[in-house]
Amino acid sequence: MTENKRQFRAIKGTRDILPPDSALWNWFEQTAHNVFESYNFREIRLPIFEETELFARSVGAETDIISKEMYTFSIGHDADAKEEGASAQTYSLRPEATASVVRAYIENGMQTLPGNVKLYYVGPMFRRERPQKGRYRQFYQIGAEVLGQSDAPAIDAEVIQMLMTFFKHAGVTRTTLYVNSIGDKNCRPQYVELLREELRKVAGQLGPDSQRRIETNPLRVLDSKLPEEQPIIEKLPRISDHLCQACQEHFAKLKEELNLRGTACQENWRLVRGLDYYTRTTFEVIAEGLGSQNAVCGGGRYDGLVELLGGPPTKGIGFAIGTDRAILSIQESGKLPQLPGLAVFVAWMGQAAYPTAVNITRKLREAGLAVELPAEEMKFKKSLGLADKLRARYALIIGEDEVKAGSFTLKRLADSDQKKLSEFDLLEYLESERRDTRA
Ligand code: HAM
């Protein structure tokens, strides 16, 4: 094959979401809009790329996400560089969106808005991870964040309740919610030091990644999945025994608040998360049947992040759902929602029928139905065959007889039931059918 005839393929770790899956994605995201808006969250649309430094400072320069997985590029033109100022040397595709939400919150002075600022976002994120089932280099998140003056555990509980309610509505069942508290700036440093000391004692028994993390980020050792490290990790000191009074109370109250809302959870002292901005509450949702990439959501509290990025003292909490994985989990469960699809295929025949076909198609579409109108005349049998293949619910037959009689023949393709209807009755019948399938 010559070079200019070669076929292009999606880049490793990226993929196309094709119909009919795209309809499931739309429905999933729409369900999130509906549930989140019912909790009085509002959508924020964010840039896909930001200054590299924004992510480095918030997620943490030593984390895998920042140190190994970002897609980073420099500004191409000198003129741009001048305009952006010397600080903006490099940009990165966003690996997550919490940093952007906090940047937008500060930049737009959102702390002056009444009450807590409750935002959600939907869109692609980019991490150069090793692709596998459920792990992509371009993947999608639906996230929510609450920013404001209060760190009341009821806020954490409401955010988590909203998340689990959404999963229920979207059919992401067979899930487990894990919660933990990783302390705050008063108690965590001492715990991290203690952990480091204990880890140094057993360093020889740990793998190279964990050994490195003893110095860079000992908490991350708790996240290790290596089977040979598990018995060692189980004997390490637990954060729950080293929380300060305030953090202990916060965590106890969170569990009480979750209980009050009927949101079941399990405590997991090893849930430390892979991003540095967390304080106190951390949580994750695991779904069955996804193999090793089974975390469908991660989140937590980040009370110092707004200040760290140059804003006023502000508390924050949020989560991000991995849409790719959540959708996989719905598909694996086999319980797909009934989505409307193609309602009517207009099987017209003879040029005399064509104007009627164009007209009724417009009216049906205006009534909210999905309608396919063949652009060229087709033989009757071929037309009905195509209607079947396209999985239309009805074929609307318009031939010379129908035009003469001023009526339509509506054939239900599932059972070949056929009715002759006037235009008025046809519209009424199909509209009521549409209401029923959406109900
Ligand atoms: P995260 O745990 O890094 O947290 O990502 C959240 C979710 O995104 C994961 O649980 C997973 O479902 C999905 N995810 C992550 N990486 C990939 C990938 N390579 N392929 C497919 N799915 C992936 C955050 O991003 C935080 N910003 C969450 C947050 C919001 N914390 C507070 N507010």
GROMACS .gro file of C-alpha atoms and ligand atoms in nm:
model
  472
    1MET     CA    1   0.000   0.000   0.000
    2THR     CA    2   0.140   0.341  -0.086
    3GLU     CA    3   0.177   0.587   0.198
    4ASN     CA    4  -0.101   0.822   0.082
    5LYS     CA    5  -0.348   0.531   0.065
    6ARG     CA    6  -0.284   0.401   0.414
    7GLN     CA    7  -0.584   0.371   0.643
    8PHE     CA    8  -0.601   0.576   0.957
    9ARG     CA    9  -0.689   0.420   1.288
   10ALA     CA   10  -0.792   0.566   1.621
   11ILE     CA   11  -0.486   0.629   1.836
   12LYS     CA   12  -0.404   0.365   2.097
   13GLY     CA   13  -0.613   0.417   2.407
   14THR     CA   14  -0.880   0.619   2.222
   15ARG     CA   15  -1.195   0.480   2.065
   16ASP     CA   16  -1.512   0.566   1.880
   17ILE     CA   17  -1.842   0.542   2.062
   18LEU     CA   18  -2.073   0.423   1.785
   19PRO     CA   19  -2.450   0.391   1.765
   20PRO     CA   20  -2.637   0.227   1.928
   21ASP     CA   21  -2.391   0.260   2.222
   22SER     CA   22  -2.388   0.638   2.179
   23ALA     CA   23  -2.762   0.641   2.261
   24LEU     CA   24  -2.686   0.460   2.587
   25TRP     CA   25  -2.412   0.717   2.662
   26ASN     CA   26  -2.652   1.005   2.595
   27TRP     CA   27  -2.916   0.853   2.815
   28PHE     CA   28  -2.658   0.790   3.091
   29GLU     CA   29  -2.536   1.150   3.080
   30GLN     CA   30  -2.891   1.284   3.062
   31THR     CA   31  -2.979   1.081   3.373
   32ALA     CA   32  -2.686   1.247   3.551
   33HIS     CA   33  -2.811   1.592   3.444
   34ASN     CA   34  -3.156   1.510   3.581
   35VAL     CA   35  -3.041   1.364   3.913
   36PHE     CA   36  -2.772   1.626   3.977
   37GLU     CA   37  -3.006   1.915   3.893
   38SER     CA   38  -3.257   1.770   4.140
   39TYR     CA   39  -2.988   1.819   4.407
   40ASN     CA   40  -2.949   2.178   4.286
   41PHE     CA   41  -2.615   2.127   4.111
   42ARG     CA   42  -2.550   2.334   3.796
   43GLU     CA   43  -2.335   2.245   3.500
   44ILE     CA   44  -1.997   2.405   3.439
   45ARG     CA   45  -1.822   2.370   3.102
   46LEU     CA   46  -1.447   2.379   3.128
   47PRO     CA   47  -1.151   2.398   2.890
   48ILE     CA   48  -0.993   2.072   2.779
   49PHE     CA   49  -0.642   2.206   2.839
   50GLU     CA   50  -0.489   2.420   3.111
   51GLU     CA   51  -0.147   2.525   3.227
   52THR     CA   52   0.054   2.218   3.323
   53GLU     CA   53   0.139   2.388   3.650
   54LEU     CA   54  -0.228   2.395   3.756
   55PHE     CA   55  -0.243   2.015   3.754
   56ALA     CA   56   0.104   1.971   3.903
   57ARG     CA   57   0.018   2.192   4.198
   58SER     CA   58  -0.324   2.043   4.270
   59VAL     CA   59  -0.299   1.673   4.186
   60GLY     CA   60   0.065   1.663   4.302
   61ALA     CA   61   0.390   1.655   4.104
   62GLU     CA   62   0.489   1.315   4.248
   63THR     CA   63   0.166   1.136   4.158
   64ASP     CA   64   0.159   0.891   3.866
   65ILE     CA   65  -0.097   1.109   3.690
   66ILE     CA   66   0.132   1.411   3.681
   67SER     CA   67   0.476   1.251   3.668
   68LYS     CA   68   0.403   0.996   3.394
   69GLU     CA   69   0.062   1.030   3.235
   70MET     CA   70   0.001   1.383   3.110
   71TYR     CA   71  -0.016   1.492   2.747
   72THR     CA   72   0.185   1.810   2.758
   73PHE     CA   73   0.278   2.050   2.482
   74SER     CA   74   0.452   2.384   2.451
   75ILE     CA   75   0.315   2.697   2.300
   76GLY     CA   76   0.397   2.703   1.931
   77HIS     CA   77   0.425   3.073   1.860
   78ASP     CA   78   0.635   3.336   2.027
   79ALA     CA   79   0.347   3.583   2.001
   80ASP     CA   80   0.121   3.351   2.205
   81ALA     CA   81   0.393   3.295   2.460
   82LYS     CA   82   0.427   3.670   2.512
   83GLU     CA   83   0.053   3.712   2.543
   84GLU     CA   84   0.023   3.431   2.800
   85GLY     CA   85   0.310   3.555   3.013
   86ALA     CA   86   0.626   3.375   3.103
   87SER     CA   87   0.455   3.144   3.355
   88ALA     CA   88   0.247   2.968   3.089
   89GLN     CA   89   0.525   2.776   2.918
   90THR     CA   90   0.346   2.447   2.879
   91TYR     CA   91  -0.011   2.328   2.862
   92SER     CA   92  -0.154   1.985   2.935
   93LEU     CA   93  -0.469   1.806   2.830
   94ARG     CA   94  -0.668   1.775   3.149
   95PRO     CA   95  -0.615   1.444   3.332
   96GLU     CA   96  -0.905   1.535   3.565
   97ALA     CA   97  -1.130   1.836   3.620
   98THR     CA   98  -1.128   1.923   3.991
   99ALA     CA   99  -0.825   2.148   3.939
  100SER     CA  100  -1.008   2.331   3.657
  101VAL     CA  101  -1.324   2.374   3.867
  102VAL     CA  102  -1.117   2.527   4.148
  103ARG     CA  103  -0.930   2.750   3.903
  104ALA     CA  104  -1.264   2.866   3.756
  105TYR     CA  105  -1.409   2.920   4.105
  106ILE     CA  106  -1.122   3.151   4.199
  107GLU     CA  107  -1.094   3.325   3.863
  108ASN     CA  108  -1.466   3.405   3.849
  109GLY     CA  109  -1.493   3.516   4.213
  110MET     CA  110  -1.753   3.249   4.280
  111GLN     CA  111  -1.697   3.270   4.656
  112THR     CA  112  -1.929   3.575   4.650
  113LEU     CA  113  -2.220   3.362   4.525
  114PRO     CA  114  -2.490   3.282   4.783
  115GLY     CA  115  -2.468   2.948   4.963
  116ASN     CA  116  -2.249   2.661   4.859
  117VAL     CA  117  -2.135   2.655   4.497
  118LYS     CA  118  -2.251   2.320   4.355
  119LEU     CA  119  -2.115   2.237   4.011
  120TYR     CA  120  -2.099   1.937   3.782
  121TYR     CA  121  -1.921   1.861   3.456
  122VAL     CA  122  -1.930   1.602   3.183
  123GLY     CA  123  -1.650   1.536   2.937
  124PRO     CA  124  -1.329   1.370   2.827
  125MET     CA  125  -1.009   1.344   3.033
  126PHE     CA  126  -0.666   1.229   2.916
  127ARG     CA  127  -0.409   1.009   3.087
  128ARG     CA  128  -0.131   0.819   2.917
  129GLU     CA  129  -0.196   0.493   3.101
  130ARG     CA  130  -0.142   0.142   2.969
  131PRO     CA  131  -0.467   0.074   2.783
  132GLN     CA  132  -0.675  -0.229   2.879
  133LYS     CA  133  -1.042  -0.310   2.930
  134GLY     CA  134  -1.189  -0.018   3.124
  135ARG     CA  135  -0.871   0.186   3.100
  136TYR     CA  136  -0.825   0.431   2.817
  137ARG     CA  137  -0.605   0.728   2.734
  138GLN     CA  138  -0.907   0.937   2.645
  139PHE     CA  139  -1.183   0.849   2.887
  140TYR     CA  140  -1.492   1.027   3.011
  141GLN     CA  141  -1.599   1.153   3.350
  142ILE     CA  142  -1.910   1.295   3.506
  143GLY     CA  143  -1.800   1.486   3.813
  144ALA     CA  144  -1.954   1.705   4.081
  145GLU     CA  145  -1.797   1.948   4.325
  146VAL     CA  146  -1.923   2.152   4.623
  147LEU     CA  147  -1.722   2.458   4.725
  148GLY     CA  148  -1.799   2.689   5.014
  149GLN     CA  149  -1.735   2.786   5.373
  150SER     CA  150  -1.876   2.480   5.544
  151ASP     CA  151  -1.717   2.138   5.581
  152ALA     CA  152  -2.024   1.987   5.750
  153PRO     CA  153  -2.028   1.607   5.713
  154ALA     CA  154  -2.388   1.643   5.588
  155ILE     CA  155  -2.243   1.793   5.268
  156ASP     CA  156  -2.022   1.487   5.218
  157ALA     CA  157  -2.319   1.262   5.284
  158GLU     CA  158  -2.545   1.446   5.043
  159VAL     CA  159  -2.284   1.433   4.767
  160ILE     CA  160  -2.241   1.059   4.821
  161GLN     CA  161  -2.617   1.005   4.838
  162MET     CA  162  -2.656   1.191   4.507
  163LEU     CA  163  -2.389   0.969   4.350
  164MET     CA  164  -2.551   0.645   4.467
  165THR     CA  165  -2.897   0.769   4.365
  166PHE     CA  166  -2.763   0.841   4.020
  167PHE     CA  167  -2.607   0.493   3.995
  168LYS     CA  168  -2.941   0.343   4.095
  169HIS     CA  169  -3.131   0.541   3.827
  170ALA     CA  170  -2.869   0.459   3.565
  171GLY     CA  171  -2.877   0.086   3.642
  172VAL     CA  172  -2.521   0.069   3.779
  173THR     CA  173  -2.611  -0.180   4.048
  174ARG     CA  174  -2.397  -0.449   4.210
  175THR     CA  175  -2.173  -0.178   4.352
  176THR     CA  176  -1.994  -0.128   4.683
  177LEU     CA  177  -1.929   0.214   4.830
  178TYR     CA  178  -1.609   0.238   5.034
  179VAL     CA  179  -1.538   0.533   5.264
  180ASN     CA  180  -1.240   0.641   5.468
  181SER     CA  181  -1.093   0.944   5.640
  182ILE     CA  182  -0.729   1.027   5.570
  183GLY     CA  183  -0.706   1.303   5.829
  184ASP     CA  184  -0.610   1.665   5.782
  185LYS     CA  185  -0.303   1.885   5.811
  186ASN     CA  186  -0.309   1.847   6.190
  187CYS     CA  187  -0.298   1.469   6.213
  188ARG     CA  188  -0.192   1.329   5.877
  189PRO     CA  189   0.174   1.445   5.879
  190GLN     CA  190   0.239   1.253   6.204
  191TYR     CA  191   0.066   0.945   6.068
  192VAL     CA  192   0.259   0.963   5.740
  193GLU     CA  193   0.585   0.986   5.937
  194LEU     CA  194   0.488   0.687   6.150
  195LEU     CA  195   0.393   0.494   5.839
  196ARG     CA  196   0.724   0.584   5.675
  197GLU     CA  197   0.919   0.462   5.977
  198GLU     CA  198   0.730   0.133   5.980
  199LEU     CA  199   0.773   0.093   5.605
  200ARG     CA  200   1.148   0.152   5.626
  201LYS     CA  201   1.166  -0.146   5.864
  202VAL     CA  202   1.006  -0.376   5.605
  203ALA     CA  203   1.145  -0.208   5.291
  204GLY     CA  204   1.344  -0.517   5.191
  205GLN     CA  205   1.022  -0.717   5.153
  206LEU     CA  206   0.854  -0.462   4.927
  207GLY     CA  207   0.864  -0.424   4.549
  208PRO     CA  208   1.047  -0.134   4.377
  209ASP     CA  209   0.734   0.085   4.340
  210SER     CA  210   0.648   0.065   4.708
  211GLN     CA  211   1.012   0.113   4.805
  212ARG     CA  212   1.023   0.436   4.608
  213ARG     CA  213   0.697   0.551   4.761
  214ILE     CA  214   0.829   0.512   5.117
  215GLU     CA  215   1.011   0.839   5.057
  216THR     CA  216   0.786   1.012   4.800
  217ASN     CA  217   0.435   0.923   4.920
  218PRO     CA  218   0.408   0.643   5.179
  219LEU     CA  219   0.026   0.656   5.183
  220ARG     CA  220   0.022   0.523   4.827
  221VAL     CA  221   0.186   0.201   4.947
  222LEU     CA  222  -0.151   0.118   5.106
  223ASP     CA  223  -0.299   0.117   4.755
  224SER     CA  224  -0.067  -0.161   4.636
  225LYS     CA  225  -0.235  -0.458   4.470
  226LEU     CA  226   0.078  -0.681   4.471
  227PRO     CA  227  -0.023  -1.009   4.640
  228GLU     CA  228   0.313  -1.050   4.819
  229GLU     CA  229   0.281  -0.706   4.980
  230GLN     CA  230  -0.065  -0.767   5.124
  231PRO     CA  231   0.032  -0.944   5.450
  232ILE     CA  232   0.288  -0.670   5.521
  233ILE     CA  233   0.041  -0.388   5.454
  234GLU     CA  234  -0.222  -0.550   5.677
  235LYS     CA  235   0.014  -0.512   5.976
  236LEU     CA  236   0.090  -0.142   5.917
  237PRO     CA  237  -0.051   0.127   6.149
  238ARG     CA  238  -0.399   0.239   6.045
  239ILE     CA  239  -0.497   0.602   5.995
  240SER     CA  240  -0.822   0.546   6.186
  241ASP     CA  241  -0.615   0.498   6.505
  242HIS     CA  242  -0.427   0.823   6.444
  243LEU     CA  243  -0.693   1.077   6.349
  244CYS     CA  244  -0.712   1.394   6.557
  245GLN     CA  245  -1.029   1.456   6.759
  246ALA     CA  246  -1.184   1.686   6.494
  247CYS     CA  247  -1.122   1.439   6.210
  248GLN     CA  248  -1.254   1.150   6.419
  249GLU     CA  249  -1.573   1.341   6.491
  250HIS     CA  250  -1.609   1.443   6.127
  251PHE     CA  251  -1.580   1.082   6.012
  252ALA     CA  252  -1.818   0.950   6.280
  253LYS     CA  253  -2.075   1.214   6.183
  254LEU     CA  254  -2.036   1.132   5.812
  255LYS     CA  255  -2.123   0.768   5.880
  256GLU     CA  256  -2.423   0.879   6.086
  257GLU     CA  257  -2.539   1.111   5.806
  258LEU     CA  258  -2.503   0.836   5.546
  259ASN     CA  259  -2.703   0.604   5.768
  260LEU     CA  260  -2.974   0.869   5.803
  261ARG     CA  261  -2.998   0.876   5.422
  262GLY     CA  262  -3.009   0.496   5.391
  263THR     CA  263  -2.681   0.499   5.195
  264ALA     CA  264  -2.496   0.177   5.272
  265CYS     CA  265  -2.116   0.190   5.285
  266GLN     CA  266  -1.814  -0.004   5.399
  267GLU     CA  267  -1.513   0.142   5.575
  268ASN     CA  268  -1.179   0.079   5.407
  269TRP     CA  269  -0.875   0.214   5.592
  270ARG     CA  270  -0.656   0.159   5.283
  271LEU     CA  271  -0.856   0.392   5.061
  272VAL     CA  272  -0.603   0.673   5.013
  273ARG     CA  273  -0.663   0.775   4.647
  274GLY     CA  274  -0.400   0.863   4.389
  275LEU     CA  275  -0.429   1.242   4.401
  276ASP     CA  276  -0.262   1.460   4.663
  277TYR     CA  277  -0.533   1.717   4.731
  278TYR     CA  278  -0.752   1.508   4.961
  279THR     CA  279  -0.819   1.573   5.329
  280ARG     CA  280  -1.051   1.380   5.559
  281THR     CA  281  -1.327   1.203   5.362
  282THR     CA  282  -1.226   0.980   5.071
  283PHE     CA  283  -1.457   0.740   4.890
  284GLU     CA  284  -1.472   0.506   4.597
  285VAL     CA  285  -1.737   0.294   4.430
  286ILE     CA  286  -1.641  -0.048   4.297
  287ALA     CA  287  -1.863  -0.235   4.049
  288GLU     CA  288  -1.869  -0.613   4.006
  289GLY     CA  289  -1.778  -0.780   3.679
  290LEU     CA  290  -1.525  -0.526   3.550
  291GLY     CA  291  -1.201  -0.710   3.624
  292SER     CA  292  -0.911  -0.509   3.761
  293GLN     CA  293  -1.039  -0.169   3.643
  294ASN     CA  294  -1.343  -0.186   3.867
  295ALA     CA  295  -1.348   0.160   4.031
  296VAL     CA  296  -1.644   0.339   3.871
  297CYS     CA  297  -1.613   0.650   4.087
  298GLY     CA  298  -1.363   0.819   4.315
  299GLY     CA  299  -1.386   1.128   4.527
  300GLY     CA  300  -1.324   1.305   4.851
  301ARG     CA  301  -1.279   1.626   5.041
  302TYR     CA  302  -1.009   1.880   4.945
  303ASP     CA  303  -1.033   2.160   5.201
  304GLY     CA  304  -0.696   2.323   5.127
  305LEU     CA  305  -0.703   2.320   4.748
  306VAL     CA  306  -0.862   2.659   4.678
  307GLU     CA  307  -0.605   2.829   4.901
  308LEU     CA  308  -0.322   2.627   4.748
  309LEU     CA  309  -0.422   2.767   4.409
  310GLY     CA  310  -0.427   3.125   4.538
  311GLY     CA  311  -0.792   3.162   4.641
  312PRO     CA  312  -0.958   3.244   4.974
  313PRO     CA  313  -0.985   2.975   5.248
  314THR     CA  314  -1.258   2.745   5.114
  315LYS     CA  315  -1.376   2.391   5.178
  316GLY     CA  316  -1.443   2.149   4.896
  317ILE     CA  317  -1.567   1.799   4.823
  318GLY     CA  318  -1.653   1.611   4.507
  319PHE     CA  319  -1.628   1.299   4.296
  320ALA     CA  320  -1.582   1.185   3.940
  321ILE     CA  321  -1.756   0.890   3.779
  322GLY     CA  322  -1.570   0.698   3.508
  323THR     CA  323  -1.838   0.690   3.237
  324ASP     CA  324  -1.662   0.427   3.022
  325ARG     CA  325  -1.652   0.182   3.313
  326ALA     CA  326  -2.002   0.260   3.440
  327ILE     CA  327  -2.140   0.196   3.090
  328LEU     CA  328  -1.943  -0.128   3.064
  329SER     CA  329  -2.096  -0.234   3.392
  330ILE     CA  330  -2.449  -0.162   3.265
  331GLN     CA  331  -2.375  -0.357   2.946
  332GLU     CA  332  -2.230  -0.652   3.139
  333SER     CA  333  -2.536  -0.665   3.363
  334GLY     CA  334  -2.746  -0.720   3.049
  335LYS     CA  335  -3.012  -0.485   3.186
  336LEU     CA  336  -3.011  -0.215   2.923
  337PRO     CA  337  -3.269   0.062   2.937
  338GLN     CA  338  -3.538   0.064   2.669
  339LEU     CA  339  -3.437   0.355   2.448
  340PRO     CA  340  -3.680   0.483   2.184
  341GLY     CA  341  -3.483   0.425   1.859
  342LEU     CA  342  -3.642   0.445   1.514
  343ALA     CA  343  -4.021   0.470   1.538
  344VAL     CA  344  -4.138   0.484   1.176
  345PHE     CA  345  -3.999   0.383   0.840
  346VAL     CA  346  -4.197   0.550   0.562
  347ALA     CA  347  -4.242   0.289   0.289
  348TRP     CA  348  -4.365   0.500  -0.001
  349MET     CA  349  -4.418   0.373  -0.351
  350GLY     CA  350  -4.499   0.553  -0.675
  351GLN     CA  351  -4.422   0.919  -0.745
  352ALA     CA  352  -4.785   1.009  -0.665
  353ALA     CA  353  -4.723   0.900  -0.303
  354TYR     CA  354  -4.403   1.096  -0.259
  355PRO     CA  355  -4.545   1.442  -0.164
  356THR     CA  356  -4.774   1.274   0.093
  357ALA     CA  357  -4.473   1.085   0.232
  358VAL     CA  358  -4.265   1.403   0.267
  359ASN     CA  359  -4.556   1.580   0.435
  360ILE     CA  360  -4.645   1.314   0.689
  361THR     CA  361  -4.276   1.261   0.771
  362ARG     CA  362  -4.246   1.628   0.868
  363LYS     CA  363  -4.558   1.607   1.085
  364LEU     CA  364  -4.443   1.290   1.261
  365ARG     CA  365  -4.100   1.438   1.331
  366GLU     CA  366  -4.263   1.752   1.467
  367ALA     CA  367  -4.457   1.526   1.700
  368GLY     CA  368  -4.122   1.405   1.836
  369LEU     CA  369  -4.095   1.070   1.657
  370ALA     CA  370  -3.779   0.938   1.490
  371VAL     CA  371  -3.870   0.881   1.125
  372GLU     CA  372  -3.672   0.747   0.830
  373LEU     CA  373  -3.781   0.860   0.483
  374PRO     CA  374  -3.606   0.681   0.195
  375ALA     CA  375  -3.474   0.936  -0.054
  376GLU     CA  376  -3.542   0.714  -0.351
  377GLU     CA  377  -3.829   0.495  -0.445
  378MET     CA  378  -3.787   0.132  -0.341
  379LYS     CA  379  -3.969  -0.189  -0.421
  380PHE     CA  380  -4.224  -0.269  -0.151
  381LYS     CA  381  -4.049  -0.586  -0.031
  382LYS     CA  382  -3.707  -0.421  -0.018
  383SER     CA  383  -3.853  -0.126   0.167
  384LEU     CA  384  -4.006  -0.343   0.439
  385GLY     CA  385  -3.686  -0.547   0.459
  386LEU     CA  386  -3.484  -0.232   0.525
  387ALA     CA  387  -3.739  -0.115   0.784
  388ASP     CA  388  -3.683  -0.445   0.964
  389LYS     CA  389  -3.304  -0.422   0.947
  390LEU     CA  390  -3.314  -0.066   1.082
  391ARG     CA  391  -3.527  -0.201   1.370
  392ALA     CA  392  -3.809   0.043   1.305
  393ARG     CA  393  -4.113  -0.020   1.523
  394TYR     CA  394  -4.355   0.064   1.239
  395ALA     CA  395  -4.359   0.080   0.864
  396LEU     CA  396  -4.593   0.345   0.729
  397ILE     CA  397  -4.711   0.224   0.392
  398ILE     CA  398  -4.809   0.489   0.137
  399GLY     CA  399  -4.894   0.363  -0.211
  400GLU     CA  400  -5.131   0.484  -0.478
  401ASP     CA  401  -5.429   0.317  -0.301
  402GLU     CA  402  -5.357   0.504   0.020
  403VAL     CA  403  -5.319   0.838  -0.163
  404LYS     CA  404  -5.651   0.784  -0.337
  405ALA     CA  405  -5.829   0.687  -0.014
  406GLY     CA  406  -5.660   0.969   0.182
  407SER     CA  407  -5.544   0.719   0.446
  408PHE     CA  408  -5.230   0.541   0.568
  409THR     CA  409  -5.146   0.178   0.638
  410LEU     CA  410  -4.946   0.137   0.958
  411LYS     CA  411  -4.772  -0.195   1.005
  412ARG     CA  412  -4.627  -0.293   1.343
  413LEU     CA  413  -4.314  -0.483   1.251
  414ALA     CA  414  -4.290  -0.694   1.567
  415ASP     CA  415  -4.614  -0.884   1.493
  416SER     CA  416  -4.715  -0.761   1.145
  417ASP     CA  417  -5.037  -0.616   1.290
  418GLN     CA  418  -5.172  -0.374   1.029
  419LYS     CA  419  -5.420  -0.084   1.058
  420LYS     CA  420  -5.570   0.164   0.811
  421LEU     CA  421  -5.578   0.511   0.967
  422SER     CA  422  -5.665   0.867   0.872
  423GLU     CA  423  -5.390   1.126   0.918
  424PHE     CA  424  -5.554   1.249   1.237
  425ASP     CA  425  -5.582   0.900   1.387
  426LEU     CA  426  -5.231   0.810   1.278
  427LEU     CA  427  -5.078   1.110   1.454
  428GLU     CA  428  -5.282   1.047   1.766
  429TYR     CA  429  -5.197   0.676   1.773
  430LEU     CA  430  -4.821   0.728   1.726
  431GLU     CA  431  -4.804   1.015   1.974
  432SER     CA  432  -4.965   0.803   2.243
  433GLU     CA  433  -4.725   0.520   2.156
  434ARG     CA  434  -4.433   0.762   2.197
  435ARG     CA  435  -4.559   0.869   2.539
  436ASP     CA  436  -4.582   0.505   2.645
  437THR     CA  437  -4.229   0.411   2.531
  438ARG     CA  438  -4.081   0.715   2.707
  439ALA     CA  439  -4.276   0.651   3.028
  440HAM     P1  440  -0.988   0.953   3.987
  440HAM     O1  441  -1.004   0.844   4.089
  440HAM     O2  442  -0.853   0.975   3.933
  440HAM     O3  443  -1.043   1.085   4.052
  440HAM     O4  444  -1.085   0.924   3.865
  440HAM     C1  445  -1.223   0.903   3.886
  440HAM     C2  446  -1.275   0.789   3.801
  440HAM     O5  447  -1.240   0.809   3.664
  440HAM     C3  448  -1.213   0.652   3.833
  440HAM     O6  449  -1.278   0.592   3.944
  440HAM     C4  450  -1.239   0.577   3.705
  440HAM     O7  451  -1.371   0.527   3.703
  440HAM     C5  452  -1.225   0.685   3.600
  440HAM     N1  453  -1.093   0.674   3.535
  440HAM     C6  454  -0.976   0.722   3.577
  440HAM     N2  455  -0.877   0.694   3.489
  440HAM     C7  456  -0.934   0.626   3.388
  440HAM     C8  457  -0.886   0.568   3.265
  440HAM     N3  458  -0.759   0.577   3.228
  440HAM     N4  459  -0.975   0.504   3.186
  440HAM     C9  460  -1.106   0.496   3.220
  440HAM     N5  461  -1.156   0.548   3.333
  440HAM    C10  462  -1.073   0.612   3.417
  440HAM    C11  463  -1.047   1.206   3.991
  440HAM     O8  464  -1.030   1.223   3.873
  440HAM    C12  465  -1.087   1.318   4.084
  440HAM     N6  466  -1.085   1.446   4.009
  440HAM    C13  467  -1.223   1.293   4.145
  440HAM    C14  468  -1.267   1.402   4.237
  440HAM    C15  469  -1.353   1.503   4.208
  440HAM     N7  470  -1.228   1.419   4.362
  440HAM    C16  471  -1.286   1.528   4.412
  440HAM     N8  472  -1.360   1.580   4.321
   0.00000   0.00000   0.00000
